CSV table of C-alpha atoms and ligand atoms in Angstrom, one decimal:
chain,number,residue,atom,x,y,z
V,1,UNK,CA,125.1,297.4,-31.5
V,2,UNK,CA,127.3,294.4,-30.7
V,3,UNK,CA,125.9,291.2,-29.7
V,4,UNK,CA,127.9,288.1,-28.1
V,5,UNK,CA,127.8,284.3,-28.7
V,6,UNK,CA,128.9,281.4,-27.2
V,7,UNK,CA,128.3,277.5,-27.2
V,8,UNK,CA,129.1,275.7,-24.0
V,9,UNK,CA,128.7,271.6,-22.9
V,10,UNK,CA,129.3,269.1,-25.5
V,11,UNK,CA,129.2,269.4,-28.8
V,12,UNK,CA,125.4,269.3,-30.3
V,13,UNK,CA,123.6,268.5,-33.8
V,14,UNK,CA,121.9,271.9,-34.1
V,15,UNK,CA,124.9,274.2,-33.0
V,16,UNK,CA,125.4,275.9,-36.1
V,17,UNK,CA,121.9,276.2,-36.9
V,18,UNK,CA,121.7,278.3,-33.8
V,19,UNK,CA,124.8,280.8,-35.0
V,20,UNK,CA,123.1,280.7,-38.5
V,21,UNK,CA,119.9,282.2,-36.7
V,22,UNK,CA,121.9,284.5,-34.5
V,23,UNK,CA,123.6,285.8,-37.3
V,24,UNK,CA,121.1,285.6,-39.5
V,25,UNK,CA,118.3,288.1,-37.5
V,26,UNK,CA,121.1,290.8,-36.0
V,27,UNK,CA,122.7,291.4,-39.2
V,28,UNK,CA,119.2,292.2,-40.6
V,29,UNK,CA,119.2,295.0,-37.5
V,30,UNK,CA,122.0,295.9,-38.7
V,31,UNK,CA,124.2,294.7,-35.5
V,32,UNK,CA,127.3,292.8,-35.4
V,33,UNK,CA,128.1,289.5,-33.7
V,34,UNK,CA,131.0,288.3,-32.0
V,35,UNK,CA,131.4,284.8,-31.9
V,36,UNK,CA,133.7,283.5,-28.7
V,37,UNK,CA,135.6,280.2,-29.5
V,38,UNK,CA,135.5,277.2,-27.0
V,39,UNK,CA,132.8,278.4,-24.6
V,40,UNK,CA,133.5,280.8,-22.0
V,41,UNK,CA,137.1,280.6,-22.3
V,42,UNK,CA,137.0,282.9,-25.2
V,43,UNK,CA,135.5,285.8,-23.0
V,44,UNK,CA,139.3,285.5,-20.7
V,45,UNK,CA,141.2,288.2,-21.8
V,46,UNK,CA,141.9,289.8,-24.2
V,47,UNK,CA,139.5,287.6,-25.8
V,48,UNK,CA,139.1,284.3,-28.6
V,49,UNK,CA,136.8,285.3,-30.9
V,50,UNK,CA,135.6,285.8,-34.2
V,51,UNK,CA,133.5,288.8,-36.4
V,52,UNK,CA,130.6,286.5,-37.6
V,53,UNK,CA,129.4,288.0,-41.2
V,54,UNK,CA,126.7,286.5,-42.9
V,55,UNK,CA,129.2,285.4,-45.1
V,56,UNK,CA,131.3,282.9,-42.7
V,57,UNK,CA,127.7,281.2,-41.6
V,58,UNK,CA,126.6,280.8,-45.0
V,59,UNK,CA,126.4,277.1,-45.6
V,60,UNK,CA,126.6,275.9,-41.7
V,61,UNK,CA,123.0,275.1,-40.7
V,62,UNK,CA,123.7,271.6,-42.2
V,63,UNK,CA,127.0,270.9,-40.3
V,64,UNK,CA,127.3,268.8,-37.3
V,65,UNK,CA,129.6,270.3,-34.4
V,66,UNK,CA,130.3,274.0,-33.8
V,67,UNK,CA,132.2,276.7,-36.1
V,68,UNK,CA,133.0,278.3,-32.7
V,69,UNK,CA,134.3,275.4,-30.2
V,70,UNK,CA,132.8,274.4,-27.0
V,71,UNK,CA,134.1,273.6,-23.7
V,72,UNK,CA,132.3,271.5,-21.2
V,73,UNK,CA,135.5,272.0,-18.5
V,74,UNK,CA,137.6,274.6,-17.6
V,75,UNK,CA,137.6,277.8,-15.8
V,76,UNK,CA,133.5,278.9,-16.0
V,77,UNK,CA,132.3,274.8,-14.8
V,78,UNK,CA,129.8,275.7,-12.9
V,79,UNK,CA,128.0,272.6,-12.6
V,80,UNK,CA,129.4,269.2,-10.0
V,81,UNK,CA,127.6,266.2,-9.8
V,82,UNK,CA,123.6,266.0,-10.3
V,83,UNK,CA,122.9,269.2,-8.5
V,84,UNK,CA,126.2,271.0,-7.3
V,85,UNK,CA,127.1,274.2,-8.4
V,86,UNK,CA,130.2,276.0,-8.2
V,87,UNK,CA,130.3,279.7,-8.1
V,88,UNK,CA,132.5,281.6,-10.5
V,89,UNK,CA,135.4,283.4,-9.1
V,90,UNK,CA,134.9,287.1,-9.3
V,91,UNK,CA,138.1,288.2,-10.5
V,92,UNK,CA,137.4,285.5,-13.4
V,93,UNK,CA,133.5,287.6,-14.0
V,94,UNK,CA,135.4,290.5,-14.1
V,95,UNK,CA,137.9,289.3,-16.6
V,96,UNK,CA,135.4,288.3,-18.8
V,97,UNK,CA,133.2,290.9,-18.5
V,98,UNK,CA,136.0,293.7,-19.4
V,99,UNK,CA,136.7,291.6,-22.8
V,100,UNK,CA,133.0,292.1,-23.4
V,101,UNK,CA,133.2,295.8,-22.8
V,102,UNK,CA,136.0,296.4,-24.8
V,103,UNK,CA,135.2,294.7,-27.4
V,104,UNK,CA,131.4,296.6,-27.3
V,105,UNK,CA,129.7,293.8,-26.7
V,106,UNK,CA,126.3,294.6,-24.9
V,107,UNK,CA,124.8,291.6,-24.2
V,108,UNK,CA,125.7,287.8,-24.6
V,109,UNK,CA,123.9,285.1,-25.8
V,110,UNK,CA,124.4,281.5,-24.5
V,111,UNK,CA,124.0,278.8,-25.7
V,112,UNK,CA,124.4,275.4,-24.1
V,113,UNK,CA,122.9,272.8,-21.5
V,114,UNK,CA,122.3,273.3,-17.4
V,115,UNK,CA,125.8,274.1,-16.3
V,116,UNK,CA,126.4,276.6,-19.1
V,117,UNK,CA,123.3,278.0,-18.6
V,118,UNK,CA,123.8,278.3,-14.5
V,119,UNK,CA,127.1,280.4,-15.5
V,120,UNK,CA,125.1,282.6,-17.5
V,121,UNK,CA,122.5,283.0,-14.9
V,122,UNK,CA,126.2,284.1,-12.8
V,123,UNK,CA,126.4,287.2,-15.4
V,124,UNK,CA,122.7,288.5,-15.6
V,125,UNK,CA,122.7,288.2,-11.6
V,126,UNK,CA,125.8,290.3,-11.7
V,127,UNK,CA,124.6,293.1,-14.2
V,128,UNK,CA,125.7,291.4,-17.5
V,129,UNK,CA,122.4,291.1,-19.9
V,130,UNK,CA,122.5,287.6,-21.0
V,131,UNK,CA,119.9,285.4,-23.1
V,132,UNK,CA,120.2,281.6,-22.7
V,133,UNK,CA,119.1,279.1,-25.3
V,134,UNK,CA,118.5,275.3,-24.1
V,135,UNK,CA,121.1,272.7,-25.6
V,136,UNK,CA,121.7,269.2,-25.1
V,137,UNK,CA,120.9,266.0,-26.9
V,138,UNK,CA,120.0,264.3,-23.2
V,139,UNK,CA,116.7,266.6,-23.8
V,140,UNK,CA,116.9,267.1,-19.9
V,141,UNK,CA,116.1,270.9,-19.3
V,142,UNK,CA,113.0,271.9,-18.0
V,143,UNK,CA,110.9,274.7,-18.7
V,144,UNK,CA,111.4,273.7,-22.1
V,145,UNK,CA,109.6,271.0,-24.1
V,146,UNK,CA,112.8,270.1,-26.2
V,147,UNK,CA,115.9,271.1,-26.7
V,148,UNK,CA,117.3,270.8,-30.2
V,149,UNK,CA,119.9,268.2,-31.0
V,150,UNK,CA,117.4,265.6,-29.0
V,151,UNK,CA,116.0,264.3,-31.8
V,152,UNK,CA,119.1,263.6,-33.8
V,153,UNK,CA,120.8,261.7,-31.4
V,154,UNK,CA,117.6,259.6,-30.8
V,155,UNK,CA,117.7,259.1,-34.7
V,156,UNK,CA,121.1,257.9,-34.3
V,157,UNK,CA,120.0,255.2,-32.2
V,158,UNK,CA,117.1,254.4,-34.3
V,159,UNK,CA,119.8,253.9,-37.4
V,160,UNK,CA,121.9,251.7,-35.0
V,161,UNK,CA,119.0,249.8,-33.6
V,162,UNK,CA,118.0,249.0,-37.7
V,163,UNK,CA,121.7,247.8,-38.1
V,164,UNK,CA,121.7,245.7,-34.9
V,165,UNK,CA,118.0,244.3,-35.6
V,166,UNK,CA,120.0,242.3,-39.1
V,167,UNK,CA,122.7,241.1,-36.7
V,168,UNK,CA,119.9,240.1,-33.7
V,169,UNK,CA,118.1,237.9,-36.0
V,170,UNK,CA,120.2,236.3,-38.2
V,171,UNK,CA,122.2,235.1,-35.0
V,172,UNK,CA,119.3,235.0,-32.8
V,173,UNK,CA,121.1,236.9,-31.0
V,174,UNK,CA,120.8,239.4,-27.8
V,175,UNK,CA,121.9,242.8,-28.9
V,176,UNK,CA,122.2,245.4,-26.3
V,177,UNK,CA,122.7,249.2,-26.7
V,178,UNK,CA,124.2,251.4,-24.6
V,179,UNK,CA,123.1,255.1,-24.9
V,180,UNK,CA,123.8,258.3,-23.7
V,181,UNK,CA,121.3,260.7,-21.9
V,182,UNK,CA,123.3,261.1,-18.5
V,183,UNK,CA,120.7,261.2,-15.6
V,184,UNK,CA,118.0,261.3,-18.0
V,185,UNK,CA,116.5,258.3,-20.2
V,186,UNK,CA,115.1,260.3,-23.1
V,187,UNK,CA,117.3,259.0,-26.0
V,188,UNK,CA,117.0,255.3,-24.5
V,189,UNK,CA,112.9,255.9,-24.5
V,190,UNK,CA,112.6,257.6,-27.6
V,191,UNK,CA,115.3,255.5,-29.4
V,192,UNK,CA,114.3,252.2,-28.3
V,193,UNK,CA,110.6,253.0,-29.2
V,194,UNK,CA,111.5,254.1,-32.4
V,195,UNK,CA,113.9,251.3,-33.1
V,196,UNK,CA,112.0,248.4,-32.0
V,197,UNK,CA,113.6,247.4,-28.5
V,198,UNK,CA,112.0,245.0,-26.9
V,199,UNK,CA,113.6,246.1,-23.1
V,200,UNK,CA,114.4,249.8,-22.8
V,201,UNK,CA,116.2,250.4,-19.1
V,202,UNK,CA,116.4,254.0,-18.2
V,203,UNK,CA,117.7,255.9,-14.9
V,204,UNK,CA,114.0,257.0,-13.8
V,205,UNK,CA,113.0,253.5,-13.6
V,206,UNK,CA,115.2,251.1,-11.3
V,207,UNK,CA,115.4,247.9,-13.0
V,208,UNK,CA,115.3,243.9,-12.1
V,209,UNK,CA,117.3,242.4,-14.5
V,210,UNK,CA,115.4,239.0,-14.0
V,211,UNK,CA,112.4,240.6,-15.3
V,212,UNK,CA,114.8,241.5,-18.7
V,213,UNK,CA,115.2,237.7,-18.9
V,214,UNK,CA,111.7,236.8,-18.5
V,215,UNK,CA,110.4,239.0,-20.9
V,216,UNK,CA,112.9,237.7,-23.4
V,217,UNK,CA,111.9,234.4,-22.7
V,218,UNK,CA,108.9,235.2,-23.5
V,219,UNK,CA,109.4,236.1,-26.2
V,220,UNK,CA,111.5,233.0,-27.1
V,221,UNK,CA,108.4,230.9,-26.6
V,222,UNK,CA,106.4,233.1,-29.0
V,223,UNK,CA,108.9,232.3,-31.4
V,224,UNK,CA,111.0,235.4,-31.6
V,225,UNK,CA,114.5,234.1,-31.3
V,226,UNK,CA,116.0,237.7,-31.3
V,227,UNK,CA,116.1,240.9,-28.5
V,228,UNK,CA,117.0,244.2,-28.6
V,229,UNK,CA,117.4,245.8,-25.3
V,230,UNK,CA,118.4,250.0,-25.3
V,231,UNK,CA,120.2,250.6,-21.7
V,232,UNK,CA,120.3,254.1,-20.9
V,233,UNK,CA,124.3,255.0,-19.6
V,234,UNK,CA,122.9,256.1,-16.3
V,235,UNK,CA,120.0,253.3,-15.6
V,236,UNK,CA,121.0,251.5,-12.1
V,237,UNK,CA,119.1,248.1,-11.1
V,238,UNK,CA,116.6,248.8,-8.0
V,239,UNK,CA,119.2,249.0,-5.1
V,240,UNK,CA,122.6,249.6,-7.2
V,241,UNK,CA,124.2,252.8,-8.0
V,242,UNK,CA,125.2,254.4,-11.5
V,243,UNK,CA,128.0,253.3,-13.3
V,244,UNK,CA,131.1,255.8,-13.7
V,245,UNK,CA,133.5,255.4,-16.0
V,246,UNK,CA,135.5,258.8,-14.7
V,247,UNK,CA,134.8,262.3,-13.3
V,248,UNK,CA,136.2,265.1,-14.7
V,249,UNK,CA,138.5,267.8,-13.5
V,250,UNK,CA,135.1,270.0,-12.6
V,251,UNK,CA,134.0,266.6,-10.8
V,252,UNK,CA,131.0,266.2,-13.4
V,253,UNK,CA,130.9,262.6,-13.5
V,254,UNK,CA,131.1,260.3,-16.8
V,255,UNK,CA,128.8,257.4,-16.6
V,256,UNK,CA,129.2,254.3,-19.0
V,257,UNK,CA,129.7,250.6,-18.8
V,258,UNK,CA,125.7,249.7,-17.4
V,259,UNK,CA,125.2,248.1,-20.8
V,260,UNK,CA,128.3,245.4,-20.4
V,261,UNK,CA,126.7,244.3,-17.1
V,262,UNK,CA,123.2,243.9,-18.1
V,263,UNK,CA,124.8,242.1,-21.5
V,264,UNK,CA,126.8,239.5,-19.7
V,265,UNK,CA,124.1,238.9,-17.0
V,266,UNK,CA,121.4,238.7,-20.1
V,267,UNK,CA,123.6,235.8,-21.6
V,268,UNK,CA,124.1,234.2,-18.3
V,269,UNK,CA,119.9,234.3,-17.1
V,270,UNK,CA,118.5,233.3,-20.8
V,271,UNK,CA,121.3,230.9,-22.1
V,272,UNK,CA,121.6,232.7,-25.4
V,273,UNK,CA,124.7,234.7,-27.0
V,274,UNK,CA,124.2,238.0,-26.5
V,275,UNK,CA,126.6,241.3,-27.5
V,276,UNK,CA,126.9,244.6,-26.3
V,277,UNK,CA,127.3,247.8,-28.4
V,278,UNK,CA,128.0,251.6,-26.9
V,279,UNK,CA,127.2,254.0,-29.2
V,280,UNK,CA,128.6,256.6,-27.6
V,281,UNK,CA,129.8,260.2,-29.0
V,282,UNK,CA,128.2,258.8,-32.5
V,283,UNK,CA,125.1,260.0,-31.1
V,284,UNK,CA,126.6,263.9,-30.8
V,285,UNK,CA,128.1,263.4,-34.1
V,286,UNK,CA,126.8,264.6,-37.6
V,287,UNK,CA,124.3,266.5,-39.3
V,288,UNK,CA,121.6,268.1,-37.2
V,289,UNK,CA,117.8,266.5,-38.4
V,290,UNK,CA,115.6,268.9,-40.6
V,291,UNK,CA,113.7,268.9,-37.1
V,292,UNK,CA,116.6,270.3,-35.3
V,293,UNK,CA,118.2,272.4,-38.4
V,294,UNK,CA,114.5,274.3,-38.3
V,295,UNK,CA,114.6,274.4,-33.8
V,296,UNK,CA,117.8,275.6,-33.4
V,297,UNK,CA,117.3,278.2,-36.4
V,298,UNK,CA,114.3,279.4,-34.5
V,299,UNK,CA,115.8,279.4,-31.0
V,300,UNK,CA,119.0,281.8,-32.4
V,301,UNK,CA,116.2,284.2,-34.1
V,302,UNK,CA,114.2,284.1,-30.7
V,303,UNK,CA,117.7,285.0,-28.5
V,304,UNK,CA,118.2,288.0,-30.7
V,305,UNK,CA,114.7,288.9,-30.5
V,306,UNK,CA,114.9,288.8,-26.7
V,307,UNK,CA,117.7,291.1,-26.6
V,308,UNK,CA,116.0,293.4,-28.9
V,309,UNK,CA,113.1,293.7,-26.7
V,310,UNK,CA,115.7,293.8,-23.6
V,311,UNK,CA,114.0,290.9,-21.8
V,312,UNK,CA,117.3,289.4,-20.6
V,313,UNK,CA,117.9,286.7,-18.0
V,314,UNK,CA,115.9,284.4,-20.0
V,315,UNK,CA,116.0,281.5,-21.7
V,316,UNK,CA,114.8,280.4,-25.1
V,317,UNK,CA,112.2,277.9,-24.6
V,318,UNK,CA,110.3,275.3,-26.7
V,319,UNK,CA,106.2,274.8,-25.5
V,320,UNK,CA,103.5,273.3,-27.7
V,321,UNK,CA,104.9,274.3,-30.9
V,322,UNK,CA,105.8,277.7,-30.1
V,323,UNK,CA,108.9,279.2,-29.3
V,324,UNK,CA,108.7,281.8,-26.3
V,325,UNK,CA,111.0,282.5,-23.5
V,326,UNK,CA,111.3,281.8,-19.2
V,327,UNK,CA,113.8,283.4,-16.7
V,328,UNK,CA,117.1,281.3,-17.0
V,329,UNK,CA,116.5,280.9,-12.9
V,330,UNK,CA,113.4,279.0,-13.7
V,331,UNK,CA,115.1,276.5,-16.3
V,332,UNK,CA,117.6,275.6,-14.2
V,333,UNK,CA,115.9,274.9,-11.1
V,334,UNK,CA,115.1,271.3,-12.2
V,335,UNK,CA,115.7,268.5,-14.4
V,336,UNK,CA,113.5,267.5,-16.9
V,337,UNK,CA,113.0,263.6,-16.4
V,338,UNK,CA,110.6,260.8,-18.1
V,339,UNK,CA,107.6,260.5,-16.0
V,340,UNK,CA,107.6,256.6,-14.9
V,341,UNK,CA,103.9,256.7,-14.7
V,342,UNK,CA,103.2,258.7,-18.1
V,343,UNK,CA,101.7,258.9,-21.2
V,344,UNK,CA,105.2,257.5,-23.3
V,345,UNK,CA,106.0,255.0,-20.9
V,346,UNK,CA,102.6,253.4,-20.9
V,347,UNK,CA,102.4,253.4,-24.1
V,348,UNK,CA,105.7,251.5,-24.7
V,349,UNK,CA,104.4,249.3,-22.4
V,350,UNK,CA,100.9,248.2,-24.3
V,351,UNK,CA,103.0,247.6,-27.3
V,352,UNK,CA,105.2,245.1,-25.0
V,353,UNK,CA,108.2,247.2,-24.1
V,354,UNK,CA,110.1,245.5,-20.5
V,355,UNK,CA,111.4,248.2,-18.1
V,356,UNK,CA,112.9,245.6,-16.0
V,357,UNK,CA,110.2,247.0,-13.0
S,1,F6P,O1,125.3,265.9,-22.0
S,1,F6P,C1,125.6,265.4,-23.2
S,1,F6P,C2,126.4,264.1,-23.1
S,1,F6P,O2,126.7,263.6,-24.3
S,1,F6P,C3,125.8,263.1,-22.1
S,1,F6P,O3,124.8,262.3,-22.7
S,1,F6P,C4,127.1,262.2,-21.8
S,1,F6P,O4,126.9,261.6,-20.6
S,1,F6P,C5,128.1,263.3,-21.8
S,1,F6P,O5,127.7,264.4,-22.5
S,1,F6P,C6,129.5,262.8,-22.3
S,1,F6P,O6,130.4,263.9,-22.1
S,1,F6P,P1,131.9,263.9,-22.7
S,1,F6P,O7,131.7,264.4,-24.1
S,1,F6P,O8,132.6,264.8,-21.9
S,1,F6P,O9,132.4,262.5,-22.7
């Protein structure tokens, strides 16, 4: 038996940890696995691939990035915008799916966020057994509780929110950080919590920034002479729109720059000197967390135990502590967004968190 693999989206902490469980569980049913470089592109004839031995993944679960490449453009984008899709070309399924059968690959595992998973969904509804397993650090698929590589981006911002936190107080200073997390504010919630913010702006909640400025009075009259404020890269003030920095050729829009504008307008509401900092692709970068090193190990065991039990069209997912599986169809219905009204928000808020509503 000959399994497929591929990583598709951004880059991930967690990646490898997913090959080393792939690997790890089909060699021990004595199957082979063929890794294909740089997402789906590797499946275009005649094929960009690699045999992965035990011996070539020995050593990767601690490595940040992918051995095999990833693509989040190109010729299988299936995803435009929040919500489009784009249907694959069938002369381009076909392609792919010949350098599958001649190479003797039976089923494919992927591995990557909604639009690579939405592609997938494209080959299982066309015959092609496929397993998905949930990736993304913006932690915004649903059906599944968390994705691996969340929690070391949102540590990332935690380290960065330490280092800004010296800066912030012995300037008392304003220090805002921008964050990643698309249409989602996860890593904003999670890494402002965790490091301390006193604002954390996030897409699901419109903000005002006047209400920023109060609350950092505030605090100014309580004597704490230093702010840190988390802006998620797709929060919007109640009324605006996103900011996008550029769209690429798929159309999938880049968002940045929020974090400048709530900066400057901080400084120019309170009076006090206040500095922006995006952290950007930081957040992608680096070694995976043990959390993440342990979820992503799991999720590649669970994809080849799917296959083995020939439960395809589904999709590794995460649910109170246990990994189990749902149909791919079902995870990518919907995005998986903080609740404005629950249990993580309110309780930022009793420990005096502003969300600018
Ligand atoms: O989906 C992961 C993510 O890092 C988002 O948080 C971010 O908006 C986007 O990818 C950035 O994409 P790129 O690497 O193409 O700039």
């Amino acid at each position: 038996m000959r399994i497929g693999l591929l990583n598709g989206g951004g880059d991930c902490p967690g990646l490898n940890a997913v090959t080393h469980g792939v690997v790890g569980a089909a060699t021990r049913l004595g199957w082979e696995v063929v890794g294909f470089k740089d997402g789906f592109e590797g499946l275009l004839s005649p094929g960009n691939y690699k045999l992965l031995k035990v011996e070539k993944t020995e050593g990767i679960l601690k490595l940040g990035g992918t051995i095999l490449g990833t693509s989040n453009k190109g010729h299988f984008s299936s995803k435009v915008g929040a919500g489009g899709v784009r249907y694959i070309p069938s002369e381009l399924m076909e392609d792919a799916k010949g350098t599958m059968r001649d190479l003797g690959v039976e089923a494919l595992i992927c591995v990557g966020g909604d639009g690579t998973l939405t592609t997938a969904l494209q080959f299982w509804k066309e015959d092609f057994p496929v397993v998905g397993v949930p990736k993304t650090i913006d932690n915004d698929l649903a059906a599944t509780a968390m994705t691996f590589g969340f929690d070391s981006a949102t540590q990332t911002v935690v380290d960065a929110l330490d280092r800004l936190h010296t800066t912030a107080e012995s300037h008392k200073r304003i220090m805002v950080l921008e964050v990643m997390g698309r249409h989602a504010g996860w890593i904003a919630l999670y890494g402002g919590i965790g490091g301390g913010a006193c604002s954390i702006l996030i897409p699901e909640i419109p903000f005002t920034i006047d209400k920023v400025a109060e609350a950092i009075q505030k605090r100014e009259e309580m004597g704490f002479h230093s702010s840190l404020v988390v802006v998620a890269e797709g929060a919007s003030p109640k009324g605006g729109s996103l900011i996008i920095e550029d769209a690429n050729e798929g159309g999938e829009v880049r968002l940045g720059g929020i974090g400048e504008i709530v900066s400057d307008k901080l400084s120019e509401l309170t009076g006090k000197e206040t500095r922006c900092t995006t952290l950007g692709h930081l957040q992608r970068g680096g070694s995976p967390t043990s959390l993440d090193r342990v979820l992503g190990t799991r999720f590649g065991v669970k994809a080849v135990n799917l296959i083995e039990e020939k439960r395809f069209g589904r999709m590794v997912s995460y649910q109170q502590y246990h990994v189990g599986s749902v149909t791919i169809e079902e995870a990518v219905r919907q995005l998986n967004l903080v609740d404005p009204e629950g249990e993580v928000v309110a309780a930022a808020k009793s420990v005096g968190v502003c969300f600018g509503d």
